[in-house]
Amino acid sequence: MRRRRGPVPAPRILAAVTVGSVFVAACTGGDDATPPPSVVTTTTEVIPPRVNDDVLKIGALIPAGNTVVAEFLTVALEDAIDRVNDAGGVLGSDVEVFIEDEGATAATASQAIEELIADGVDAIIGPTSSNTAIGALDTAVADGIVTCSATATSIALDDYPDEGLFFRSIATDSLQANAIAQQAQATGASNVAIVHVDDAYGRPYADAVEDALSPIAVETIPLAVDDDDLSDDIDDLVAASPQAAIILGSGDDIATVLGEMARRDDVTVQTIIVNDDARRTATRPVISVLPEALRSRVVVVAPQVELRTAAAVEAPTSTSAEDSDEDAPIVDPPFGPQVTDCVNLLALSAIQGQSDSPSVIAGQMSSVSDGGDVCSDFQSCTDRLAAGAEIDYAGPLGITVLDRNGDPSRAFFDIIRFDDDGSDIFEDTTAVQS
C-alpha cells in the first residue's frame, strides 16, 4: 500500500496483525528466568472526553484481512485527505487520520470503534460491511460520533436508530431495488418473477423491488437458506412463465440459481436481472460455463463505484469489491468516489458549521450536499464557502445528494453483462433516484 505524504499521521491499518505477531513471538521465545507475577493486575483504560479543538480528527475502519478491499479503501482515503490538507485543511488545521482494523465481526468492529474513540476522533468512515455496521454502530452512536460508510448498502440500515449520526455515500440496496425495477420495466415485461433468498437480507430486498415494480404483476419465489436442491423452485419459475426474472442474493446464491437454470431446457425467460453480488470472483466459474444462450440473457445492475476513462467504457472491466484488474483503465480505485464523498462531506460540514463537534458536523451533512452552488471537489467548495455562498457538493460522480435519512437520494448504476470467461462487459450507466 502507498504510504501517506505530508504531516498526516501514518495509518495503523495493521494494528491488530502487529499485536497478534507480538503475541506469537512472546509464546515462542523470551527469558524463561523471569517468574510470572503471583498477582494478576488489571487496568481500566479511561477514555478522555472528546474536545472541540478546531482540529478535525477522522477515524477509519478498514478490513485488513481482505487485502484487496483494504488497499482500495486506504488509497482512496489517503488521496482524499491529502487533497483536503493541500487545500488548507479544515478550520485552519490539517485533518488528522487514525485507522483501525475493522476485522470480520461486529465484535471486532466495535473494539476498533472504541480504539478510535480513545484517539479522540470526531468522525469515523466505516464500517465497511453492512453486517458489522448493524452490530457495531451502537458503539459510535452511544459516544455521539458521526459516522459515514462508503460501502455498507443493506436495507436493514435504512431505519437504523442512529440519532442522526450515521450517513452513507454508497448507493443503498433500496436505491438498487429501484434500479433493478427500472431495468425490468425497460424490457417491457408485463409479468416478472423475483427469486430471492428467504432471509433477513433477501426478504426486504425482494419487497423493495416488488414495490418499485408496481403495477407490474410479480411472482415471488423464496429460496430456503442452504437448500441444495432448487429443482422445485425452478419448477415454480417455469410455471410462472415470466417475461423477466430477477435473482437477488449473494454471489453464491446467484451462481447456484443460474447453474440450476443451465441444467434445464424449459427455462424460457428472456431477461434475467441480478444484483451486483453476481460480479464476485466466486461466481465466475459458474458464469463462464453457462450456455451462451443463457449467459447472454443475464444483466447485472450494480452501483457505480469508480471513475472510468473513456477507454474503460469500451473495454471489459472487472472491478468488484473482491477483484481487481491491473490492466483495467480505471482512474480511481473501486469505492474511491464514495470514500472521497465521506471525507469531503465531513470536512465541508465542519467548515460550514465552524466546529469539529460531531453533532454540528452531522447537522450539516445533508445541507452541504444540496441546495446551493454546485461544486465537485473540496477546493472549489471551500472557495464558495469562503465567499459566503451556500454549496451543493456533487462529488466526483457529480450526483451526490443526501436525503434527510443521511443516505444518497440518487445514484448512478452500471448495467453489465458477462463475457464467455465470466468477465464484466460494461454496457451502460443509468441514473436512479429514490
XYZ file of C-alpha atoms in Angstrom:
434
model
C 0.000 0.000 0.000
C 1.107 3.547 -0.584
C 2.273 5.440 2.449
C 0.909 8.835 3.353
C 2.622 12.027 2.266
C 2.887 15.135 4.416
C 2.076 15.689 8.077
C -0.928 13.376 8.374
C -0.240 10.609 10.927
C 0.675 7.233 9.452
C -2.315 4.877 9.284
C -2.497 1.951 11.652
C -4.200 -0.446 9.288
C -2.282 -3.489 10.508
C -2.514 -2.711 14.198
C -4.361 -5.918 15.045
C -1.963 -8.028 12.963
C 1.029 -6.469 14.680
C -0.368 -7.188 18.106
C -1.012 -10.801 17.068
C 2.560 -11.187 15.802
C 3.991 -9.864 19.056
C 1.798 -12.307 20.980
C 3.084 -15.273 18.938
C 6.667 -14.147 19.472
C 6.085 -13.962 23.224
C 4.764 -17.524 23.245
C 7.733 -18.939 21.347
C 10.645 -17.216 22.986
C 11.789 -14.887 25.737
C 13.534 -15.024 29.086
C 12.413 -18.156 30.974
C 14.227 -16.910 34.064
C 11.610 -14.259 34.688
C 8.957 -15.698 37.020
C 5.294 -14.928 36.358
C 3.685 -12.470 38.780
C 1.831 -14.046 41.683
C -0.988 -11.484 41.404
C -2.558 -10.581 38.090
C -3.110 -6.846 37.944
C -5.655 -5.217 35.685
C -6.029 -1.688 34.450
C -9.035 0.086 33.058
C -8.390 2.476 30.225
C -10.113 5.788 30.794
C -11.211 7.355 27.537
C -10.731 11.109 27.753
C -13.682 13.230 26.690
C -13.515 14.451 23.114
C -12.569 18.136 22.921
C -13.711 20.649 20.308
C -10.253 21.931 19.434
C -10.800 23.006 15.798
C -8.746 20.006 14.636
C -10.866 17.588 12.639
C -9.869 14.040 13.545
C -11.224 11.327 11.281
C -11.034 7.654 12.134
C -11.413 4.923 9.536
C -12.345 1.262 9.778
C -10.510 -0.867 7.217
C -10.863 -4.678 6.880
C -7.165 -5.542 6.920
C -7.885 -9.236 6.406
C -9.303 -8.508 2.938
C -6.134 -7.144 1.380
C -7.694 -6.105 -1.936
C -10.524 -4.115 -0.368
C -8.164 -2.738 2.285
C -5.839 -1.378 -0.378
C -8.678 0.145 -2.400
C -10.069 1.932 0.634
C -6.719 3.042 2.042
C -5.505 4.507 -1.256
C -8.786 6.376 -1.699
C -8.713 7.655 1.885
C -5.119 8.856 1.629
C -5.773 10.676 -1.630
C -8.907 12.383 -0.298
C -7.239 13.524 2.940
C -4.174 14.759 1.028
C -6.381 16.890 -1.205
C -8.157 18.396 1.793
C -4.905 19.241 3.565
C -3.230 20.516 0.389
C -6.197 22.898 0.029
C -5.663 24.360 3.502
C -7.254 21.751 5.747
C -10.244 22.366 7.989
C -10.695 25.208 10.494
C -7.085 26.273 9.981
C -5.513 22.864 10.688
C -4.675 19.712 8.804
C -7.115 16.859 9.166
C -5.693 14.059 11.329
C -6.366 10.429 10.472
C -6.467 7.281 12.596
C -7.032 3.844 11.038
C -8.055 0.645 12.789
C -8.640 -2.871 11.509
C -12.389 -3.485 11.327
C -11.928 -7.246 11.452
C -14.705 -9.513 10.229
C -17.296 -9.383 13.009
C -19.422 -6.857 14.843
C -17.336 -7.523 17.967
C -14.032 -6.671 16.276
C -15.582 -3.618 14.615
C -16.941 -2.419 17.972
C -13.481 -2.805 19.510
C -11.967 -0.843 16.628
C -14.522 1.936 17.133
C -13.628 2.055 20.837
C -9.961 2.434 19.876
C -10.808 5.321 17.563
C -12.923 6.975 20.239
C -9.967 6.677 22.616
C -7.912 8.507 19.976
C -10.383 11.383 20.229
C -11.839 11.185 16.727
C -14.702 13.461 15.748
C -15.924 11.276 12.895
C -15.498 7.753 11.576
C -15.501 6.490 7.990
C -16.980 2.971 8.030
C -17.907 0.342 8.889
C -17.183 -1.399 5.601
C -19.541 -4.356 5.956
C -23.285 -3.973 6.429
C -23.311 -6.863 8.886
C -20.632 -5.340 11.094
C -22.308 -1.941 10.816
C -25.596 -3.332 12.103
C -23.867 -4.829 15.130
C -21.246 -2.178 15.831
C -22.786 1.235 15.150
C -24.289 1.382 18.650
C -20.775 1.943 19.979
C -20.277 5.068 17.860
C -23.818 6.361 18.409
C -23.533 5.949 22.186
C -20.473 8.217 22.153
C -22.078 10.734 19.815
C -19.597 10.172 16.962
C -20.729 10.980 13.417
C -20.160 8.088 11.018
C -20.106 7.826 7.214
C -19.919 4.483 5.422
C -18.731 4.338 1.824
C -19.610 0.676 1.316
C -22.453 -0.587 3.577
C -25.579 -0.881 1.412
C -28.030 -3.023 3.405
C -31.708 -2.084 3.587
C -31.533 -3.034 7.271
C -29.546 0.172 7.831
C -32.212 2.419 6.259
C -34.063 2.817 9.545
C -31.184 2.249 11.930
C -31.731 4.212 15.194
C -28.654 6.373 14.688
C -29.852 9.613 16.312
C -28.959 11.407 13.082
C -25.277 10.398 13.263
C -24.971 7.729 10.542
C -24.592 8.585 6.850
C -23.822 6.645 3.686
C -22.219 7.776 0.431
C -22.741 4.445 -1.366
C -25.951 3.771 -3.285
C -28.077 1.711 -0.918
C -29.894 -1.527 -1.692
C -33.120 0.492 -1.563
C -31.863 2.559 -4.486
C -30.556 -0.574 -6.184
C -34.051 -2.059 -5.884
C -35.335 0.937 -7.849
C -32.572 0.466 -10.425
C -33.379 -3.229 -10.835
C -37.082 -2.470 -11.205
C -36.268 0.235 -13.750
C -34.223 -2.261 -15.765
C -37.069 -4.795 -15.666
C -39.584 -2.164 -16.765
C -37.320 -1.208 -19.661
C -37.734 -4.723 -21.087
C -41.446 -4.102 -21.497
C -42.276 -7.124 -19.350
C -45.823 -7.258 -18.033
C -45.095 -10.047 -15.564
C -41.914 -10.551 -13.525
C -40.677 -13.253 -11.162
C -38.426 -12.386 -8.216
C -36.259 -15.250 -6.953
C -34.720 -14.390 -3.596
C -33.075 -15.946 -0.578
C -35.624 -16.256 2.214
C -33.675 -14.495 4.945
C -33.309 -11.091 6.590
C -31.346 -9.871 3.570
C -33.462 -11.284 0.766
C -36.991 -10.642 2.033
C -36.836 -6.849 2.418
C -34.807 -6.598 -0.794
C -37.471 -8.505 -2.722
C -40.221 -6.428 -1.104
C -38.479 -3.215 -2.190
C -38.115 -4.419 -5.783
C -41.745 -5.560 -5.882
C -42.925 -2.193 -4.574
C -40.864 -0.410 -7.221
C -42.333 -2.630 -9.962
C -45.954 -1.750 -9.179
C -48.327 -2.120 -11.046
C -46.485 -4.894 -12.966
C -47.592 -8.377 -11.929
C -44.964 -10.027 -9.732
C -44.478 -13.635 -8.635
C -42.064 -14.078 -5.712
C -40.136 -17.325 -5.287
C -38.347 -17.541 -1.917
C -35.373 -19.904 -1.661
C -34.821 -21.695 1.633
C -31.430 -20.878 3.151
C -28.803 -23.573 2.420
C -31.183 -25.512 0.157
C -29.002 -27.561 -2.196
C -31.908 -28.751 -4.355
C -33.558 -25.905 -6.243
C -35.426 -28.056 -8.759
C -38.814 -27.295 -7.150
C -38.022 -23.572 -7.123
C -37.102 -23.593 -10.801
C -40.316 -25.539 -11.445
C -42.160 -22.621 -9.812
C -40.255 -20.175 -12.013
C -41.157 -22.105 -15.165
C -44.799 -22.341 -14.076
C -44.944 -18.568 -13.533
C -43.802 -18.081 -17.142
C -42.394 -14.569 -16.512
C -41.061 -12.363 -19.257
C -38.285 -11.217 -16.937
C -36.773 -12.839 -13.845
C -34.889 -11.094 -11.052
C -32.454 -13.022 -8.832
C -31.498 -11.402 -5.514
C -28.863 -12.832 -3.206
C -25.177 -13.340 -2.584
C -22.806 -14.276 -5.390
C -23.046 -17.912 -4.328
C -26.861 -17.776 -4.310
C -26.989 -16.255 -7.781
C -24.453 -18.755 -9.125
C -26.480 -21.660 -7.707
C -29.722 -20.460 -9.303
C -28.074 -19.810 -12.672
C -26.389 -23.212 -12.536
C -29.735 -24.899 -11.929
C -31.273 -22.935 -14.806
C -28.465 -24.136 -17.081
C -29.378 -27.756 -16.386
C -32.923 -27.207 -17.619
C -34.260 -26.823 -21.145
C -37.621 -25.402 -20.088
C -36.426 -22.029 -18.729
C -37.575 -19.620 -21.430
C -37.446 -16.303 -19.568
C -35.913 -13.718 -21.901
C -34.173 -11.416 -19.397
C -32.518 -12.394 -16.119
C -31.586 -9.442 -13.913
C -29.206 -9.965 -10.973
C -27.840 -7.701 -8.257
C -24.198 -6.658 -8.005
C -23.018 -9.632 -5.914
C -23.086 -11.645 -9.150
C -19.790 -9.936 -10.032
C -17.881 -11.577 -7.206
C -14.945 -13.780 -8.088
C -16.642 -16.923 -6.774
C -19.381 -16.706 -9.408
C -17.018 -16.635 -12.380
C -16.503 -20.399 -12.757
C -20.284 -20.814 -12.949
C -20.813 -17.846 -15.284
C -18.041 -18.992 -17.636
C -19.619 -22.424 -18.216
C -23.173 -21.204 -18.720
C -24.554 -21.882 -22.190
C -24.214 -18.778 -24.321
C -27.971 -18.741 -24.864
C -28.467 -18.350 -21.095
C -25.461 -16.149 -20.274
C -26.452 -13.612 -22.931
C -29.759 -13.075 -21.116
C -28.121 -12.186 -17.774
C -27.911 -8.489 -16.868
C -26.174 -7.150 -13.760
C -27.330 -3.926 -12.104
C -24.530 -2.559 -9.897
C -23.855 0.740 -8.117
C -21.213 2.784 -9.905
C -18.246 2.690 -7.549
C -15.424 4.029 -9.718
C -14.466 6.691 -12.186
C -13.528 5.347 -15.611
C -11.714 6.762 -18.587
C -13.498 6.818 -21.920
C -11.490 3.704 -22.852
C -12.996 1.817 -19.923
C -16.469 2.236 -21.384
C -15.334 0.333 -24.483
C -13.298 -2.345 -22.655
C -14.424 -5.182 -20.356
C -13.674 -4.452 -16.720
C -13.735 -6.464 -13.527
C -13.902 -4.233 -10.509
C -15.907 -5.900 -7.767
C -15.063 -5.464 -4.103
C -13.185 -8.764 -4.209
C -11.446 -8.475 -7.533
C -9.290 -6.002 -9.404
C -7.673 -5.996 -12.838
C -4.383 -4.153 -13.115
C -4.960 -3.600 -16.840
C -8.451 -2.125 -16.496
C -8.450 1.571 -17.487
C -9.718 2.969 -14.185
C -8.948 6.466 -12.903
C -9.775 5.825 -9.248
C -9.850 2.573 -7.274
C -13.256 0.992 -6.632
C -15.132 2.902 -3.929
C -12.800 5.859 -4.485
C -15.681 8.284 -5.205
C -17.611 7.076 -2.157
C -14.629 7.381 0.205
C -13.884 10.823 -1.238
C -17.509 11.814 -0.660
C -17.355 10.782 3.012
C -14.118 12.716 3.607
C -15.312 15.828 1.791
C -18.790 15.839 3.308
C -17.336 15.572 6.820
C -14.732 18.258 6.160
C -17.126 20.668 4.452
C -19.720 20.170 7.195
C -17.134 21.091 9.827
C -16.226 24.228 7.868
C -19.826 25.261 7.291
C -20.666 24.655 10.949
C -17.375 26.214 12.104
C -16.825 23.375 14.558
C -15.317 19.898 14.757
C -18.145 18.837 17.078
C -19.708 15.585 15.772
C -23.229 16.855 16.395
C -22.539 20.054 14.454
C -20.958 18.100 11.592
C -23.919 15.698 11.479
C -26.308 18.642 11.348
C -24.600 19.992 8.210
C -24.042 16.789 6.192
C -27.258 16.863 4.159
C -27.160 20.650 3.849
C -23.753 20.815 2.127
C -24.865 18.203 -0.440
C -27.859 20.086 -1.802
C -29.413 23.472 -2.419
C -26.527 25.820 -3.174
C -23.806 26.489 -5.730
C -22.737 23.214 -7.328
C -19.122 22.210 -6.668
C -17.495 18.829 -7.182
C -14.301 18.924 -5.120
C -13.101 20.183 -1.758
C -11.148 23.184 -3.065
C -13.949 24.617 -5.201
C -16.467 24.065 -2.411
C -14.341 25.817 0.209
C -13.810 28.734 -2.178
C -17.575 29.168 -2.364
C -17.984 28.856 1.396
C -15.268 31.487 1.905
C -17.227 33.792 -0.404
C -20.299 33.383 1.784
C -22.224 31.139 -0.610
C -24.188 28.017 0.187
C -22.879 24.917 -1.531
C -24.208 21.851 -3.313
C -21.369 19.320 -3.116
C -21.801 16.990 -6.102
C -18.747 14.770 -5.609
C -16.532 13.009 -8.173
C -19.527 11.318 -9.827
C -21.472 14.582 -9.957
C -24.616 13.196 -8.353
C -24.136 13.255 -4.560
C -27.216 14.306 -2.587
C -28.001 13.026 0.903
C -31.620 12.738 1.949
C -32.994 13.502 5.407
C -32.156 9.959 6.466
C -28.486 10.502 5.608
C -28.492 8.221 2.542
C -27.980 9.094 -1.133
C -31.261 10.091 -2.742
C -29.899 9.430 -6.216
C -27.025 7.478 -7.738
C -25.579 6.064 -10.935
C -25.894 2.347 -11.647
C -23.887 0.394 -14.190
C -25.581 -2.097 -16.493
C -23.198 -5.007 -17.077
C -23.206 -8.273 -18.997
C -20.784 -11.200 -18.887
C -18.136 -12.302 -21.346
C -17.601 -16.007 -22.048
C -14.939 -16.189 -19.311
C -17.192 -14.544 -16.712
C -15.595 -11.100 -17.022
C -17.684 -7.939 -16.962
C -18.752 -6.183 -20.132
C -19.824 -2.636 -19.368
C -22.967 -1.754 -21.299
C -24.471 1.452 -19.931
C -24.935 3.700 -16.919
C -28.285 4.925 -15.652
C -29.250 7.470 -13.027
C -31.768 6.391 -10.373
C -33.417 8.358 -7.586
C -35.498 7.438 -4.568
